[in-house]
C-alpha positions as a printed NumPy array, in Angstrom:
array([[ 25.839,  62.654,  76.226],
       [ 27.125,  65.935,  77.401],
       [ 25.297,  67.822,  80.137],
       [ 24.404,  70.809,  77.914],
       [ 22.804,  68.507,  75.337],
       [ 20.64 ,  66.876,  78.079],
       [ 19.519,  70.287,  79.223],
       [ 18.81 ,  71.377,  75.652],
       [ 16.81 ,  68.181,  75.005],
       [ 14.892,  68.678,  78.224],
       [ 14.036,  72.271,  77.309],
       [ 12.843,  71.195,  73.837],
       [ 10.639,  68.444,  75.35 ],
       [  9.211,  70.877,  77.94 ],
       [  8.419,  73.501,  75.192],
       [  6.664,  70.82 ,  73.118],
       [  4.608,  69.604,  76.084],
       [  3.613,  73.173,  76.979],
       [  2.671,  73.943,  73.378],
       [  0.425,  70.926,  72.898],
       [ -1.065,  71.103,  76.404],
       [ -1.581,  74.825,  75.968],
       [ -3.404,  74.387,  72.646],
       [ -5.681,  71.801,  74.26 ],
       [ -6.43 ,  74.117,  77.203],
       [ -7.083,  77.003,  74.788],
       [ -9.423,  74.849,  72.668],
       [-11.306,  73.773,  75.792],
       [-11.557,  77.393,  77.007],
       [-12.876,  79.019,  73.835],
       [-15.555,  76.361,  73.283],
       [-16.654,  75.61 ,  76.841],
       [-20.277,  76.246,  77.717],
       [-20.   ,  79.325,  79.973],
       [-21.07 ,  79.019,  83.618],
       [-22.368,  75.535,  82.8  ],
       [-22.726,  74.297,  86.408],
       [-23.329,  77.708,  87.985],
       [-26.449,  78.402,  90.003],
       [-26.045,  82.188,  89.771],
       [-27.859,  84.321,  87.243],
       [-25.348,  86.098,  85.019],
       [-25.785,  88.166,  81.862],
       [-23.231,  86.698,  79.374],
       [-24.041,  88.768,  76.318],
       [-25.979,  91.967,  75.931],
       [-25.556,  95.531,  74.659],
       [-23.749,  96.249,  77.912],
       [-21.914,  92.963,  78.617],
       [-19.832,  90.574,  76.543],
       [-18.384,  87.728,  78.585],
       [-18.298,  85.239,  75.683],
       [-15.436,  84.242,  73.404],
       [-16.16 ,  84.804,  69.722],
       [-16.567,  81.009,  69.413],
       [-19.104,  80.918,  72.21 ],
       [-21.035,  83.842,  70.732],
       [-21.189,  82.188,  67.321],
       [-22.287,  78.928,  69.031],
       [-25.212,  80.749,  70.751],
       [-26.24 ,  82.281,  67.428],
       [-26.177,  78.803,  65.875],
       [-28.095,  77.311,  68.793],
       [-30.75 ,  80.06 ,  68.46 ],
       [-31.19 ,  79.386,  64.708],
       [-31.293,  75.615,  65.338],
       [-33.967,  76.107,  68.035],
       [-36.08 ,  78.163,  65.647],
       [-35.79 ,  75.514,  62.959],
       [-36.681,  72.864,  65.502],
       [-39.825,  74.703,  66.654],
       [-40.834,  76.304,  63.343],
       [-40.053,  73.698,  60.693],
       [-40.973,  75.984,  57.728],
       [-38.554,  78.777,  58.638],
       [-35.368,  78.936,  56.513],
       [-32.631,  81.402,  57.105],
       [-31.999,  82.213,  53.423],
       [-33.542,  85.705,  53.712],
       [-32.832,  86.289,  57.443],
       [-29.687,  87.746,  58.968],
       [-28.658,  87.772,  62.575],
       [-29.381,  91.152,  64.212],
       [-28.79 ,  90.816,  67.974],
       [-28.394,  88.293,  70.743],
       [-28.94 ,  88.431,  74.507],
       [-27.766,  85.446,  76.574],
       [-28.271,  85.136,  80.371],
       [-27.257,  82.092,  82.451],
       [-30.103,  81.37 ,  84.81 ],
       [-29.915,  80.128,  88.37 ],
       [-30.634,  76.572,  87.204],
       [-27.647,  74.485,  86.129],
       [-27.206,  74.149,  82.339],
       [-30.157,  76.529,  81.7  ],
       [-29.865,  79.724,  79.608],
       [-32.347,  82.471,  78.648],
       [-31.844,  83.566,  75.033],
       [-33.374,  86.542,  73.192],
       [-32.419,  86.311,  69.504],
       [-33.36 ,  88.916,  66.917],
       [-33.035,  88.375,  63.159],
       [-33.75 ,  90.766,  60.315],
       [-35.392,  90.005,  56.976],
       [-33.163,  91.002,  54.068],
       [-36.214,  91.381,  51.841],
       [-38.869,  93.009,  54.056],
       [-36.48 ,  94.894,  56.368],
       [-38.465,  93.658,  59.368],
       [-37.057,  92.406,  62.638],
       [-38.227,  89.213,  64.322],
       [-37.743,  88.548,  68.023],
       [-37.404,  85.018,  69.499],
       [-37.103,  84.233,  73.199],
       [-36.591,  80.901,  74.888],
       [-35.07 ,  79.074,  77.779],
       [-32.571,  76.464,  76.602],
       [-31.106,  73.612,  78.59 ],
       [-27.767,  72.762,  77.042],
       [-26.706,  69.175,  77.473],
       [-22.996,  69.517,  76.734],
       [-20.234,  71.234,  78.628],
       [-18.668,  72.1  ,  75.249],
       [-20.293,  74.143,  72.478],
       [-18.035,  72.671,  69.804],
       [-19.709,  70.444,  67.251],
       [-23.248,  69.111,  67.719],
       [-24.598,  70.635,  70.904],
       [-27.772,  68.959,  72.178],
       [-30.414,  71.141,  73.882],
       [-33.986,  71.223,  75.155],
       [-36.156,  74.271,  74.536],
       [-38.665,  75.722,  77.005],
       [-41.068,  78.722,  76.793],
       [-40.35 ,  79.262,  73.088],
       [-41.957,  82.477,  71.699],
       [-41.153,  83.881,  68.293],
       [-42.446,  86.613,  65.956],
       [-41.441,  84.287,  63.144],
       [-44.388,  82.023,  63.942],
       [-46.694,  84.808,  62.591],
       [-44.624,  85.238,  59.403]])
């Protein structure tokens, strides 16, 4: 085989390796649980800060809704829309403080839910297991 063909084949193989490795790294990055092993308190999402990827933000919304349905079995989200979300990584590893607000589409009322959540996975993709602490919700009075 000629030298230029070997070089071309090497370049093609390198590009393919970078493409597939890059997509795996990107997939890991957008779904990783932020600051998972950190022991520093950091605001990840608020009106002033947004340090989450869109995938991470949607995962925290989903986790908030799942926590509500775990704690308040009768609550269904058929007439509730997401309104706002505040996420802070606490000083404890794997622990997050979440303040989730949803809005009723029928009554036009807002309901605030706060909790500490220990996330048991370093990835937020798929089924993310968690433990809830200090759960308080206006929805419990609804």
